[in-house]
Amino acid sequence: MYELEKANLKRCGAYIVNILRPSYIKGFMTTYLPPGDKKKVKDQEGNGTESSFRIEIREEAEENNLSENHCKASGAHDVEHTAECAGKKLRKYQEELAGPAFRGENTIICAPTGCGKTIVALAICDHHLKNKKEGQKRKIAFMATRVEVYEQQYSLFQQHFADEDVSVTGLCGESAEGVPVGMYIETNDIIVLTPQILVNALKCGTIASLSIFSLLIFDECHNTTGKHPYNVLMTMYLDSKLGNNNELLPQASWSLFLYAIVGLTASVGVGSFKNERDAENNICQLCAFMDVRVISTVIENKEELKSHIHVPEKQFFFVEKRSGDPFTMTIYGIMSKIEELAKEVYNIDSLSNIKNRDYGSQKYEQWIVDVQKKCRTLQLEDKQKESQLCRELFNYTEHLRKYNDALIINEDARTKDALDYLDTFSADVRNAGFDKTEQLLTQIFEDNYQQLHQLSTEESRENPKLKELKYILDEEYRNNEQTRTVLFVRTRALAEALKNWVEENPSLAHLKPGVLIGRGKRSQQTGMTLPSKKGLLESFKKNDQSKILIATSVADEGIDIPQCNLVLLYEYVGNVVKMIQVRGRGRAQGSKCILVSSKKEQIEKEKLNMLREKIVDQAIINLQLPGNTMLTKIEVLQREDKNVRDYNRLTLQRVRTDDCFRLLCSKCKSPACFTDSIRVLQIGIIGGSGLNDPDILEGRSERYVETPYGKPSDALIVGKIKNVDCVLLARHGRQHTIMPTNVNHRANIWALKEEGCTHLVVTTACGSLREDIQPGDFVIIDQFIDRTTKRHQTFYDGSSTSPAGVCHIPMAEPFCNKTREVLIEVARNLGMKCHPKGTMLTIEGPRFSSRAESLMFRQWGADVLNMTTVPEVVLAREAGLCYASIAMATDYDCWKEHEETVCVDNVLKTMKENANKAASILLTAIPYISKMDWTETVKNMKTVVQCSVMLPKH
């Protein structure tokens, strides 16, 4: 309902005598009506009769999910018994939820989304820290399962405890790598973190046990099952508790009023169940995993809860599928042909027991995964034939997988999007290894491309589901221009396809769609960074920005989107917990939740979830009744689980006799490499004068290290450039306090090598010795001349801390040509003037050259000169690193007559003007480098070093 309508109803409600559009009232206004009036609206819609009645609306202020000190009939009595959080009183239902935890009981708090469970958690933390005996230590771990939720909760904790003498810190995912986790935990009162960090810290001994904490809070605690990090932690906890090793437990034994565990969730409807008894057993199992004895729900203050929580109205839209779709039939034909080709090679039906697999289904995807898995273990006497067979079957099934994906996209989006997906895959295949099987499969696609393209452009073949989706969006935004929509879809590919559809649709383009997806794996380039998610959500909150978010499961739980009043589920159905959480994204008053599906079974499943939600609610009530057997069940389940774990440890233990394993290609089963040869690509960046801006790195942190050769020039700044691990080091220190002669090149290179760097891409300012190399030009140097006299040029110096032997490293090709080629191509693509090669002459410095020297250097064939390339490139070669240098000309040195002589001011001015260009090269080249295969290059570098060292004879 619009704000104007609400105001009018307040003013004129007593005079309403007729409802002209009952369906509109039902759809948009029943949230505000008393139950009796709702019935009248529905009756009038059904029989077309007129009726008159008064509509009353109650408005209540809401701020941060906390109650202000309203004047109530109960007066001082209510105030006296109301808990506070950050100076604001908890609502009565929030105080009720926190009650068991306040009393010292391990508790699962189960309450609807949007009711302020995090506020309840903050109040529990307040209570826990303030109510302690003298000499007791209190330490709290608050855990969130997803990085996006972690960021949100960490911010809330920082804000809440900003003015108090409570220290709060946060640790999350990859940003915690290299961080002294134990020290962070030891020196802070509250640690907000993702659970895997705590699991890792316990396994590696960074922290000895969970006993360091006095309170553990699990956000979205229904995830405590299987191998989830929550359950791994609780398994450690229970093994200690049931093994009578209480020193390893959170410090719950200090006092009757200390508690250890609190879980937060919108639903405990975990597992599969058909009736209340099954649901009760599942809930007891969750409680056993978490070692809780109380499920805290709102019982006494339900009316207050209902006044603050707006459950969206659920609607279902069934849409018929495309009938006789020729695009689908063409893909069917292609897939059938590929299956027949695969069967000529091997009876693939014998590799999997999955039957009745329909094209374009999840079951077909499962069949492909199963077949590929069986291929990895397929054994033939002829190993060469085995390898060839596995490669061919992998190619066939991989192409079948992509066609299956295209059918799914075509079913939910436009045919054009499905064809684009296949076209991209085909191009990727052509650009990669291209054997005979792949040539054949690619040719099949190309033979059918023209027909598929023609079908994708036929407007008469518009997807009925998109028509229905457009109708819903048109209606909702026509009735309320301020509508904010979250559209849930199953895959990232579909999210992108629907975004393109909205943007290309004239009547919907004004919605300015945003796509909200997960971060993806480290190897994936399609993930979404945290800053971009924050920017998107911020845009969603502003009226003139994005009005619709197209989201995958990343938005299911935890992310707060208060402006949303329309939740659209596009073939998006899960279990009970998912249904409750997704529905809860619609938190605004008068919200709707609409499922759009062409599958009746999906709609029936969602309706069954609604029924299961009621079963879970009743199961909780049963377990909360006095005299129930819940506590006994939990203890029995814990003992049984402990016995199973103990048995598995005894029977499944095995000893590895060799730390090095040979890995086989899962595609063709040929030997790939040994595990000790695997390296994670990491790129070191050494920034020269004015070219060491740390802002190019995301998620950066600093590490101060020492080496056998002393300290590096500055801290190592560790971070990422477009998901590629990088380490930045300022060659002269960040304040440029180290003159060229005193740069500790050995410590710099050693530190970067120890940090795991495989590449070094460096920047350096230089003087030009050639007319055509103008100030501001870039040179990707390929040779050097050494004029230094006071520098250590080898790690192998015979000292007690140096490597053994003498290293005579070859220097015919000092720079890595493969890395240089990337830099050259990137610079040219960016439109920068770049010289593809050049000889760098390095002088000792810190003075500049005399004119006689400068002219002599030109006669020697040098193109540019600086004070740092040597011995840096030599040491990088000894360290086996792929080294390349981006040299930026800042001046003409002093050889050129009638040209201003080189000076510091001019050098700095030119560097400042062109620093952004150098940064652009790095930001573009590094992701490109990360996608290349460096196995042979790194191996050859390592071999060169090994062959260059002469060891003493014994």
PDB file of C-alpha atoms in Angstrom, residues 703-712 715-716 747-748 750-751:
ATOM      1  CA  ARG A 703      53.433  -8.374   6.889  1.00  0.00           C
ATOM      2  CA  TYR A 704      56.780  -7.419   8.378  1.00  0.00           C
ATOM      3  CA  VAL A 705      59.321 -10.159   7.805  1.00  0.00           C
ATOM      4  CA  GLU A 706      63.037 -10.851   8.216  1.00  0.00           C
ATOM      5  CA  THR A 707      65.315 -12.904   5.974  1.00  0.00           C
ATOM      6  CA  PRO A 708      68.812 -14.415   6.273  1.00  0.00           C
ATOM      7  CA  TYR A 709      69.971 -11.237   4.531  1.00  0.00           C
ATOM      8  CA  GLY A 710      68.219  -8.782   6.836  1.00  0.00           C
ATOM      9  CA  LYS A 711      64.963  -6.861   6.508  1.00  0.00           C
ATOM     10  CA  PRO A 712      63.348  -5.986   3.163  1.00  0.00           C
ATOM     11  CA  ALA A 715      56.454  -4.365   4.800  1.00  0.00           C
ATOM     12  CA  LEU A 716      55.081  -6.858   2.330  1.00  0.00           C
ATOM     13  CA  ALA A 747      66.271  -9.432   1.338  1.00  0.00           C
ATOM     14  CA  ASN A 748      63.581  -8.108  -1.025  1.00  0.00           C
ATOM     15  CA  TRP A 750      64.200 -13.620  -0.729  1.00  0.00           C
ATOM     16  CA  ALA A 751      61.128 -12.333   1.152  1.00  0.00           C
TER      17      ALA A 751
END
